[in-house]
């Protein structure tokens, strides 16, 4: 069954301006009829018959007045109809002019020009509220589409890179069968494949978070953060990272699995992007309506402008280029954190510490 646009199967009807003009004319005609009925009722009190004045003279009776009244009533009714139609058409055109501007902007957006805005001037009313709401929606749509395009380009690059590396290693091994080291080759292929799997799983997590409709429950943010801390303890000890913890109880309404992943990602980033013998501070701050999770770590000094972009997919503190000795992450840890925070209507703040390292603060509704 072919899919068609919603409006393409509809027959052309009267324009809204014509409907409003007819409505205005109809109301005026109804008001005119009501006045004429009142006139007829008043004429009932005029005597019918020959009336004479003392001293002579002519006095019109009810029949005379009705004849004149009906004659001019028809002319007045015709004038009211013409006035209602013409005046209603002009007034409706003035009132509906902003709708034409909104429709033009919507059509341009439909054709792919997402930079278009209505920007309706004037004081606030129903139409300016509609135009402002549409402009706000278009801002979000343009931002989302730009993010999706950038994400798709980065994802294709990230997923293509490990496969290209594996193919190169296989071709090198095939070119020199006698000199290849099978164990080393398999180890490199395995580590590269693990990186591709980690990137794919992170992409799936981002997609799952973006769909919404997550099951939520009342959880203790401190307990979830404590579990995440235990999971990275061995990694922290291997890197000689010291921990500073303050975890008072703080209940929130959220998805337990995603909040656990949020805490794990923040702690993992704080450890792997740290300096030798550095430190990580994990703090939960309860409030009346919000609870905050703060992860602060030592490390290299970052430009505040770079720190503000770390929540975008595939962005790393040192740029997109990996080094052999550097961390081989997918660059999706903080992007996943940002998506989880948005899904819970929370707030995320990533700040570069002047002494080096990062301070990441997540605020979630209780």
mmCIF file of C-alpha atoms in Angstrom:
data_model
loop_
_atom_site.group_PDB
_atom_site.id
_atom_site.type_symbol
_atom_site.label_atom_id
_atom_site.label_comp_id
_atom_site.label_asym_id
_atom_site.label_seq_id
_atom_site.Cartn_x
_atom_site.Cartn_y
_atom_site.Cartn_z
ATOM 1 C CA UNK A 1 0.000 0.000 0.000
ATOM 2 C CA UNK A 2 1.619 3.266 -1.025
ATOM 3 C CA UNK A 3 2.309 5.829 1.679
ATOM 4 C CA UNK A 4 1.159 9.350 0.901
ATOM 5 C CA UNK A 5 1.350 12.627 2.732
ATOM 6 C CA UNK A 6 -1.492 13.355 5.151
ATOM 7 C CA UNK A 7 -2.791 16.325 3.184
ATOM 8 C CA UNK A 8 -2.450 14.859 -0.326
ATOM 9 C CA UNK A 9 -5.614 12.711 -0.038
ATOM 10 C CA UNK A 10 -7.802 15.522 1.236
ATOM 11 C CA UNK A 11 -10.104 17.430 -1.070
ATOM 12 C CA UNK A 12 -9.798 21.196 -1.218
ATOM 13 C CA UNK A 13 -12.339 22.945 1.028
ATOM 14 C CA UNK A 14 -13.147 26.502 1.942
ATOM 15 C CA UNK A 15 -10.240 28.516 3.233
ATOM 16 C CA UNK A 16 -10.163 29.487 6.876
ATOM 17 C CA UNK A 17 -10.494 33.129 5.859
ATOM 18 C CA UNK A 18 -13.698 32.346 3.934
ATOM 19 C CA UNK A 19 -15.098 30.354 6.861
ATOM 20 C CA UNK A 20 -14.393 33.195 9.271
ATOM 21 C CA UNK A 21 -15.911 35.743 6.882
ATOM 22 C CA UNK A 22 -19.082 33.642 6.579
ATOM 23 C CA UNK A 23 -19.160 33.261 10.353
ATOM 24 C CA UNK A 24 -18.880 37.029 10.879
ATOM 25 C CA UNK A 25 -21.625 37.645 8.301
ATOM 26 C CA UNK A 26 -23.815 34.986 9.912
ATOM 27 C CA UNK A 27 -23.484 36.539 13.359
ATOM 28 C CA UNK A 28 -24.339 39.989 11.988
ATOM 29 C CA UNK A 29 -27.372 38.619 10.145
ATOM 30 C CA UNK A 30 -28.572 36.834 13.289
ATOM 31 C CA UNK A 31 -28.165 40.071 15.268
ATOM 32 C CA UNK A 32 -30.073 41.968 12.548
ATOM 33 C CA UNK A 33 -32.906 39.435 12.572
ATOM 34 C CA UNK A 34 -33.121 39.764 16.361
ATOM 35 C CA UNK A 35 -33.460 43.544 16.034
ATOM 36 C CA UNK A 36 -36.142 43.169 13.374
ATOM 37 C CA UNK A 37 -38.087 40.768 15.583
ATOM 38 C CA UNK A 38 -37.941 43.323 18.394
ATOM 39 C CA UNK A 39 -39.222 45.945 15.941
ATOM 40 C CA UNK A 40 -42.160 43.753 14.933
ATOM 41 C CA UNK A 41 -42.995 43.138 18.585
ATOM 42 C CA UNK A 42 -42.975 46.857 19.323
ATOM 43 C CA UNK A 43 -45.260 47.564 16.361
ATOM 44 C CA UNK A 44 -47.883 45.334 17.962
ATOM 45 C CA UNK A 45 -48.566 48.134 20.418
ATOM 46 C CA UNK A 46 -49.470 50.560 17.595
ATOM 47 C CA UNK A 47 -53.231 50.629 16.974
ATOM 48 C CA UNK A 48 -54.490 49.363 13.676
ATOM 49 C CA UNK A 49 -57.178 51.405 11.945
ATOM 50 C CA UNK A 50 -57.827 54.982 11.002
ATOM 51 C CA UNK A 51 -56.379 57.455 13.465
ATOM 52 C CA UNK A 52 -57.242 61.151 13.464
ATOM 53 C CA UNK A 53 -55.638 64.002 15.311
ATOM 54 C CA UNK A 54 -57.591 66.765 16.930
ATOM 55 C CA UNK A 55 -57.415 69.695 14.562
ATOM 56 C CA UNK A 56 -56.852 67.419 11.536
ATOM 57 C CA UNK A 57 -53.787 65.633 10.217
ATOM 58 C CA UNK A 58 -52.688 62.105 9.245
ATOM 59 C CA UNK A 59 -51.428 59.524 11.768
ATOM 60 C CA UNK A 60 -49.898 56.285 10.419
ATOM 61 C CA UNK A 61 -51.404 53.130 11.836
ATOM 62 C CA UNK A 62 -49.826 49.692 12.343
ATOM 63 C CA UNK A 63 -50.292 48.618 8.722
ATOM 64 C CA UNK A 64 -48.596 51.747 7.436
ATOM 65 C CA UNK A 65 -45.637 51.315 9.778
ATOM 66 C CA UNK A 66 -45.291 47.598 8.970
ATOM 67 C CA UNK A 67 -45.191 48.323 5.251
ATOM 68 C CA UNK A 68 -42.422 50.891 5.670
ATOM 69 C CA UNK A 69 -40.585 48.782 8.260
ATOM 70 C CA UNK A 70 -40.539 45.630 6.097
ATOM 71 C CA UNK A 71 -39.425 47.573 3.004
ATOM 72 C CA UNK A 72 -36.417 49.090 4.736
ATOM 73 C CA UNK A 73 -35.718 45.928 6.753
ATOM 74 C CA UNK A 74 -34.934 44.027 3.551
ATOM 75 C CA UNK A 75 -32.527 46.732 2.437
ATOM 76 C CA UNK A 76 -30.924 46.805 5.866
ATOM 77 C CA UNK A 77 -30.579 43.006 5.841
ATOM 78 C CA UNK A 78 -28.887 43.088 2.451
ATOM 79 C CA UNK A 79 -26.524 45.784 3.722
ATOM 80 C CA UNK A 80 -25.707 43.765 6.833
ATOM 81 C CA UNK A 81 -24.924 40.688 4.745
ATOM 82 C CA UNK A 82 -22.622 42.660 2.431
ATOM 83 C CA UNK A 83 -20.976 44.428 5.359
ATOM 84 C CA UNK A 84 -20.519 41.142 7.222
ATOM 85 C CA UNK A 85 -18.956 39.368 4.242
ATOM 86 C CA UNK A 86 -16.628 42.188 3.178
ATOM 87 C CA UNK A 87 -15.709 43.270 6.701
ATOM 88 C CA UNK A 88 -15.328 39.674 7.853
ATOM 89 C CA UNK A 89 -13.065 38.872 4.904
ATOM 90 C CA UNK A 90 -10.819 41.862 5.635
ATOM 91 C CA UNK A 91 -10.692 41.251 9.376
ATOM 92 C CA UNK A 92 -10.058 37.526 8.940
ATOM 93 C CA UNK A 93 -7.224 38.294 6.538
ATOM 94 C CA UNK A 94 -5.591 40.610 9.068
ATOM 95 C CA UNK A 95 -5.996 38.121 11.904
ATOM 96 C CA UNK A 96 -4.801 35.132 9.874
ATOM 97 C CA UNK A 97 -1.815 36.843 8.243
ATOM 98 C CA UNK A 98 0.585 35.482 10.913
ATOM 99 C CA UNK A 99 -0.685 31.962 10.168
ATOM 100 C CA UNK A 100 0.484 32.359 6.586
ATOM 101 C CA UNK A 101 3.938 33.284 7.853
ATOM 102 C CA UNK A 102 3.947 30.235 10.129
ATOM 103 C CA UNK A 103 2.798 27.972 7.285
ATOM 104 C CA UNK A 104 5.524 29.324 4.958
ATOM 105 C CA UNK A 105 8.180 28.586 7.577
ATOM 106 C CA UNK A 106 6.774 25.084 8.118
ATOM 107 C CA UNK A 107 6.826 24.371 4.368
ATOM 108 C CA UNK A 108 10.457 25.489 4.098
ATOM 109 C CA UNK A 109 11.358 23.224 7.010
ATOM 110 C CA UNK A 110 9.476 20.383 5.315
ATOM 111 C CA UNK A 111 11.714 20.911 2.291
ATOM 112 C CA UNK A 112 14.818 20.456 4.438
ATOM 113 C CA UNK A 113 15.690 24.058 5.390
ATOM 114 C CA UNK A 114 15.956 23.554 9.148
ATOM 115 C CA UNK A 115 17.505 26.982 9.691
ATOM 116 C CA UNK A 116 14.166 28.689 9.000
ATOM 117 C CA UNK A 117 12.334 30.448 11.853
ATOM 118 C CA UNK A 118 8.994 32.251 12.068
ATOM 119 C CA UNK A 119 10.269 35.112 14.276
ATOM 120 C CA UNK A 120 6.776 36.578 14.548
ATOM 121 C CA UNK A 121 6.865 40.185 15.841
ATOM 122 C CA UNK A 122 4.297 41.868 18.051
ATOM 123 C CA UNK A 123 2.922 41.537 21.542
ATOM 124 C CA UNK A 124 2.221 38.160 23.057
ATOM 125 C CA UNK A 125 -1.001 36.418 22.038
ATOM 126 C CA UNK A 126 -2.099 32.947 20.930
ATOM 127 C CA UNK A 127 -0.423 33.255 17.516
ATOM 128 C CA UNK A 128 2.886 34.570 18.871
ATOM 129 C CA UNK A 129 2.846 31.736 21.437
ATOM 130 C CA UNK A 130 2.344 29.272 18.573
ATOM 131 C CA UNK A 131 5.148 30.860 16.544
ATOM 132 C CA UNK A 132 7.530 30.903 19.522
ATOM 133 C CA UNK A 133 6.740 27.257 20.309
ATOM 134 C CA UNK A 134 7.412 26.335 16.682
ATOM 135 C CA UNK A 135 10.708 28.254 16.690
ATOM 136 C CA UNK A 136 11.768 26.487 19.891
ATOM 137 C CA UNK A 137 10.874 23.132 18.376
ATOM 138 C CA UNK A 138 12.836 23.963 15.230
ATOM 139 C CA UNK A 139 15.852 24.925 17.337
ATOM 140 C CA UNK A 140 15.762 21.514 18.997
ATOM 141 C CA UNK A 141 15.151 19.709 15.707
ATOM 142 C CA UNK A 142 18.069 21.490 14.014
ATOM 143 C CA UNK A 143 20.327 20.755 16.984
ATOM 144 C CA UNK A 144 19.242 17.107 17.090
ATOM 145 C CA UNK A 145 19.729 16.600 13.360
ATOM 146 C CA UNK A 146 23.175 18.204 13.513
ATOM 147 C CA UNK A 147 24.082 15.906 16.409
ATOM 148 C CA UNK A 148 22.732 12.850 14.576
ATOM 149 C CA UNK A 149 24.705 13.666 11.437
ATOM 150 C CA UNK A 150 27.875 14.261 13.426
ATOM 151 C CA UNK A 151 27.250 11.114 15.448
ATOM 152 C CA UNK A 152 26.667 9.017 12.315
ATOM 153 C CA UNK A 153 29.867 10.317 10.725
ATOM 154 C CA UNK A 154 31.900 9.666 13.867
ATOM 155 C CA UNK A 155 30.313 6.256 14.450
ATOM 156 C CA UNK A 156 31.073 5.119 10.913
ATOM 157 C CA UNK A 157 34.680 6.245 11.381
ATOM 158 C CA UNK A 158 35.028 4.549 14.770
ATOM 159 C CA UNK A 159 33.512 1.270 13.580
ATOM 160 C CA UNK A 160 35.455 1.242 10.325
ATOM 161 C CA UNK A 161 38.852 1.845 11.965
ATOM 162 C CA UNK A 162 39.200 -1.443 13.938
ATOM 163 C CA UNK A 163 38.001 -3.499 10.990
ATOM 164 C CA UNK A 164 40.533 -1.786 8.731
ATOM 165 C CA UNK A 165 43.277 -2.497 11.280
ATOM 166 C CA UNK A 166 42.307 -6.172 11.494
ATOM 167 C CA UNK A 167 42.261 -6.439 7.704
ATOM 168 C CA UNK A 168 45.724 -4.862 7.495
ATOM 169 C CA UNK A 169 47.157 -7.239 10.092
ATOM 170 C CA UNK A 170 45.660 -10.230 8.269
ATOM 171 C CA UNK A 171 47.063 -9.029 4.933
ATOM 172 C CA UNK A 172 50.520 -8.523 6.484
ATOM 173 C CA UNK A 173 50.399 -12.019 7.954
ATOM 174 C CA UNK A 174 49.311 -13.513 4.628
ATOM 175 C CA UNK A 175 52.054 -11.646 2.764
ATOM 176 C CA UNK A 176 54.812 -13.153 4.937
ATOM 177 C CA UNK A 177 53.615 -16.576 6.157
ATOM 178 C CA UNK A 178 57.083 -17.679 7.245
ATOM 179 C CA UNK A 179 57.878 -14.617 9.354
ATOM 180 C CA UNK A 180 54.567 -14.029 11.049
ATOM 181 C CA UNK A 181 54.096 -14.531 14.786
ATOM 182 C CA UNK A 182 50.694 -16.168 15.178
ATOM 183 C CA UNK A 183 50.414 -15.450 18.898
ATOM 184 C CA UNK A 184 51.235 -11.773 18.556
ATOM 185 C CA UNK A 185 48.957 -11.419 15.521
ATOM 186 C CA UNK A 186 46.032 -13.105 17.272
ATOM 187 C CA UNK A 187 46.591 -10.972 20.364
ATOM 188 C CA UNK A 188 46.485 -7.763 18.332
ATOM 189 C CA UNK A 189 43.433 -8.918 16.397
ATOM 190 C CA UNK A 190 41.704 -9.846 19.654
ATOM 191 C CA UNK A 191 42.399 -6.477 21.315
ATOM 192 C CA UNK A 192 41.234 -4.607 18.223
ATOM 193 C CA UNK A 193 38.101 -6.723 18.053
ATOM 194 C CA UNK A 194 37.419 -6.053 21.746
ATOM 195 C CA UNK A 195 37.623 -2.349 21.041
ATOM 196 C CA UNK A 196 35.091 -2.695 18.228
ATOM 197 C CA UNK A 197 32.759 -4.669 20.502
ATOM 198 C CA UNK A 198 33.043 -2.054 23.260
ATOM 199 C CA UNK A 199 32.233 0.706 20.779
ATOM 200 C CA UNK A 200 29.227 -1.204 19.435
ATOM 201 C CA UNK A 201 27.898 -1.874 22.938
ATOM 202 C CA UNK A 202 28.285 1.793 23.812
ATOM 203 C CA UNK A 203 26.368 2.777 20.671
ATOM 204 C CA UNK A 204 23.587 0.357 21.595
ATOM 205 C CA UNK A 205 23.447 1.860 25.080
ATOM 206 C CA UNK A 206 23.081 5.341 23.621
ATOM 207 C CA UNK A 207 20.247 4.149 21.370
ATOM 208 C CA UNK A 208 18.499 2.409 24.289
ATOM 209 C CA UNK A 209 18.682 5.504 26.462
ATOM 210 C CA UNK A 210 17.391 7.725 23.649
ATOM 211 C CA UNK A 211 14.227 5.658 23.168
ATOM 212 C CA UNK A 212 12.803 6.674 26.555
ATOM 213 C CA UNK A 213 10.077 4.775 28.394
ATOM 214 C CA UNK A 214 12.563 3.481 30.985
ATOM 215 C CA UNK A 215 11.313 1.564 34.060
ATOM 216 C CA UNK A 216 12.016 3.608 37.183
ATOM 217 C CA UNK A 217 12.011 2.854 40.897
ATOM 218 C CA UNK A 218 13.120 4.417 44.170
ATOM 219 C CA UNK A 219 16.836 3.747 44.654
ATOM 220 C CA UNK A 220 19.605 4.904 46.960
ATOM 221 C CA UNK A 221 22.083 6.902 44.893
ATOM 222 C CA UNK A 222 24.819 6.290 47.470
ATOM 223 C CA UNK A 223 24.305 2.516 47.336
ATOM 224 C CA UNK A 224 24.469 2.475 43.534
ATOM 225 C CA UNK A 225 27.610 4.631 43.565
ATOM 226 C CA UNK A 226 29.176 2.333 46.173
ATOM 227 C CA UNK A 227 28.639 -0.715 43.931
ATOM 228 C CA UNK A 228 30.211 1.115 40.979
ATOM 229 C CA UNK A 229 33.155 2.064 43.187
ATOM 230 C CA UNK A 230 33.777 -1.574 44.131
ATOM 231 C CA UNK A 231 33.751 -2.564 40.453
ATOM 232 C CA UNK A 232 36.608 -0.158 39.609
ATOM 233 C CA UNK A 233 38.592 -0.646 42.817
ATOM 234 C CA UNK A 234 40.997 -3.146 41.286
ATOM 235 C CA UNK A 235 41.663 -0.856 38.334
ATOM 236 C CA UNK A 236 42.298 2.061 40.697
ATOM 237 C CA UNK A 237 44.745 0.020 42.792
ATOM 238 C CA UNK A 238 46.603 -1.087 39.682
ATOM 239 C CA UNK A 239 47.113 2.578 38.753
ATOM 240 C CA UNK A 240 47.881 3.633 42.368
ATOM 241 C CA UNK A 241 44.856 5.934 42.430
ATOM 242 C CA UNK A 242 43.738 7.026 45.894
ATOM 243 C CA UNK A 243 40.035 7.322 46.653
ATOM 244 C CA UNK A 244 38.161 9.853 48.772
ATOM 245 C CA UNK A 245 34.551 8.919 49.417
ATOM 246 C CA UNK A 246 31.542 10.621 51.012
ATOM 247 C CA UNK A 247 28.320 8.696 50.438
ATOM 248 C CA UNK A 248 25.380 9.754 52.633
ATOM 249 C CA UNK A 249 22.071 8.120 51.761
ATOM 250 C CA UNK A 250 20.049 9.917 49.065
ATOM 251 C CA UNK A 251 16.955 8.331 47.530
ATOM 252 C CA UNK A 252 16.002 9.200 43.957
ATOM 253 C CA UNK A 253 13.435 7.935 41.456
ATOM 254 C CA UNK A 254 15.373 6.564 38.491
ATOM 255 C CA UNK A 255 16.343 3.522 36.462
ATOM 256 C CA UNK A 256 18.730 1.483 38.617
ATOM 257 C CA UNK A 257 20.740 -0.056 35.753
ATOM 258 C CA UNK A 258 21.307 3.242 33.969
ATOM 259 C CA UNK A 259 22.259 5.134 37.128
ATOM 260 C CA UNK A 260 24.699 2.335 37.896
ATOM 261 C CA UNK A 261 26.205 2.679 34.447
ATOM 262 C CA UNK A 262 26.365 6.464 34.894
ATOM 263 C CA UNK A 263 28.357 6.094 38.115
ATOM 264 C CA UNK A 264 30.576 3.410 36.593
ATOM 265 C CA UNK A 265 31.364 5.536 33.535
ATOM 266 C CA UNK A 266 32.243 8.573 35.654
ATOM 267 C CA UNK A 267 34.538 6.565 37.934
ATOM 268 C CA UNK A 268 36.140 4.721 35.027
ATOM 269 C CA UNK A 269 36.903 7.984 33.234
ATOM 270 C CA UNK A 270 38.261 9.504 36.432
ATOM 271 C CA UNK A 271 40.682 6.591 36.812
ATOM 272 C CA UNK A 272 41.908 6.068 33.243
ATOM 273 C CA UNK A 273 42.292 9.809 32.564
ATOM 274 C CA UNK A 274 44.284 10.378 35.736
ATOM 275 C CA UNK A 275 47.966 10.767 36.529
ATOM 276 C CA UNK A 276 50.206 8.248 38.366
ATOM 277 C CA UNK A 277 49.570 8.279 42.142
ATOM 278 C CA UNK A 278 46.584 10.554 41.564
ATOM 279 C CA UNK A 279 43.291 10.696 43.420
ATOM 280 C CA UNK A 280 39.530 10.433 42.799
ATOM 281 C CA UNK A 281 36.872 11.985 45.035
ATOM 282 C CA UNK A 282 33.339 10.512 44.964
ATOM 283 C CA UNK A 283 30.618 12.479 46.751
ATOM 284 C CA UNK A 284 26.848 12.162 47.075
ATOM 285 C CA UNK A 285 25.002 15.283 48.248
ATOM 286 C CA UNK A 286 21.326 14.824 49.279
ATOM 287 C CA UNK A 287 18.886 17.719 49.000
ATOM 288 C CA UNK A 288 15.188 18.370 49.519
ATOM 289 C CA UNK A 289 14.196 17.870 45.885
ATOM 290 C CA UNK A 290 17.475 16.866 44.223
ATOM 291 C CA UNK A 291 20.452 14.630 44.862
ATOM 292 C CA UNK A 292 23.898 15.276 43.400
ATOM 293 C CA UNK A 293 26.641 12.832 42.457
ATOM 294 C CA UNK A 294 30.068 14.453 42.092
ATOM 295 C CA UNK A 295 33.196 12.754 40.734
ATOM 296 C CA UNK A 296 36.385 14.802 40.909
ATOM 297 C CA UNK A 297 39.821 13.633 39.875
ATOM 298 C CA UNK A 298 43.380 14.812 39.431
ATOM 299 C CA UNK A 299 45.028 14.726 36.020
ATOM 300 C CA UNK A 300 46.417 16.825 33.235
ATOM 301 C CA UNK A 301 45.244 20.405 32.824
ATOM 302 C CA UNK A 302 42.460 20.749 30.253
ATOM 303 C CA UNK A 303 41.215 23.758 28.357
ATOM 304 C CA UNK A 304 37.738 24.671 29.739
ATOM 305 C CA UNK A 305 36.461 24.900 26.149
ATOM 306 C CA UNK A 306 37.605 21.303 25.534
ATOM 307 C CA UNK A 307 36.017 20.123 28.786
ATOM 308 C CA UNK A 308 32.658 21.534 27.647
ATOM 309 C CA UNK A 309 32.720 19.284 24.547
ATOM 310 C CA UNK A 310 33.595 16.015 26.299
ATOM 311 C CA UNK A 311 29.928 14.984 26.532
ATOM 312 C CA UNK A 312 29.683 14.808 22.740
ATOM 313 C CA UNK A 313 30.122 11.342 21.208
ATOM 314 C CA UNK A 314 33.690 10.292 20.303
ATOM 315 C CA UNK A 315 35.266 13.445 21.746
ATOM 316 C CA UNK A 316 38.357 12.875 23.900
ATOM 317 C CA UNK A 317 40.468 15.236 25.915
ATOM 318 C CA UNK A 318 43.385 14.805 23.549
ATOM 319 C CA UNK A 319 41.259 15.002 20.404
ATOM 320 C CA UNK A 320 40.176 12.173 18.123
ATOM 321 C CA UNK A 321 43.645 10.793 17.456
ATOM 322 C CA UNK A 322 44.669 7.795 19.524
ATOM 323 C CA UNK A 323 48.211 6.997 20.524
ATOM 324 C CA UNK A 324 49.661 3.567 21.103
ATOM 325 C CA UNK A 325 50.270 4.324 24.791
ATOM 326 C CA UNK A 326 47.101 6.270 25.387
ATOM 327 C CA UNK A 327 43.764 5.067 26.592
ATOM 328 C CA UNK A 328 41.919 3.128 23.906
ATOM 329 C CA UNK A 329 38.399 4.134 24.876
ATOM 330 C CA UNK A 330 35.578 4.717 22.441
ATOM 331 C CA UNK A 331 35.021 8.302 23.533
ATOM 332 C CA UNK A 332 31.416 7.539 24.504
ATOM 333 C CA UNK A 333 31.618 7.406 28.310
ATOM 334 C CA UNK A 334 30.523 10.963 29.045
ATOM 335 C CA UNK A 335 28.172 10.970 26.042
ATOM 336 C CA UNK A 336 26.319 8.038 27.627
ATOM 337 C CA UNK A 337 26.325 9.869 30.972
ATOM 338 C CA UNK A 338 24.803 12.954 29.300
ATOM 339 C CA UNK A 339 22.075 10.833 27.656
ATOM 340 C CA UNK A 340 21.218 9.124 30.946
ATOM 341 C CA UNK A 341 21.016 12.492 32.718
ATOM 342 C CA UNK A 342 18.686 13.865 29.997
ATOM 343 C CA UNK A 343 16.490 10.757 30.246
ATOM 344 C CA UNK A 344 16.041 11.456 33.976
ATOM 345 C CA UNK A 345 15.429 15.222 33.574
ATOM 346 C CA UNK A 346 18.626 15.966 35.443
ATOM 347 C CA UNK A 347 21.523 18.352 34.975
ATOM 348 C CA UNK A 348 25.163 17.646 34.091
ATOM 349 C CA UNK A 349 28.115 19.964 34.637
ATOM 350 C CA UNK A 350 31.627 19.127 33.408
ATOM 351 C CA UNK A 351 34.318 21.529 34.614
ATOM 352 C CA UNK A 352 38.060 21.543 34.044
ATOM 353 C CA UNK A 353 39.901 21.963 37.356
ATOM 354 C CA UNK A 354 42.539 24.738 37.289
ATOM 355 C CA UNK A 355 44.977 22.372 39.054
ATOM 356 C CA UNK A 356 44.337 19.648 36.473
ATOM 357 C CA UNK A 357 41.722 16.959 36.015
ATOM 358 C CA UNK A 358 37.940 17.192 35.881
ATOM 359 C CA UNK A 359 34.997 17.844 38.153
ATOM 360 C CA UNK A 360 31.788 16.205 36.948
ATOM 361 C CA UNK A 361 28.566 16.945 38.838
ATOM 362 C CA UNK A 362 25.279 15.159 38.118
ATOM 363 C CA UNK A 363 22.073 16.465 39.682
ATOM 364 C CA UNK A 364 19.040 14.145 39.627
ATOM 365 C CA UNK A 365 15.469 14.725 40.882
ATOM 366 C CA UNK A 366 14.586 12.906 44.095
#
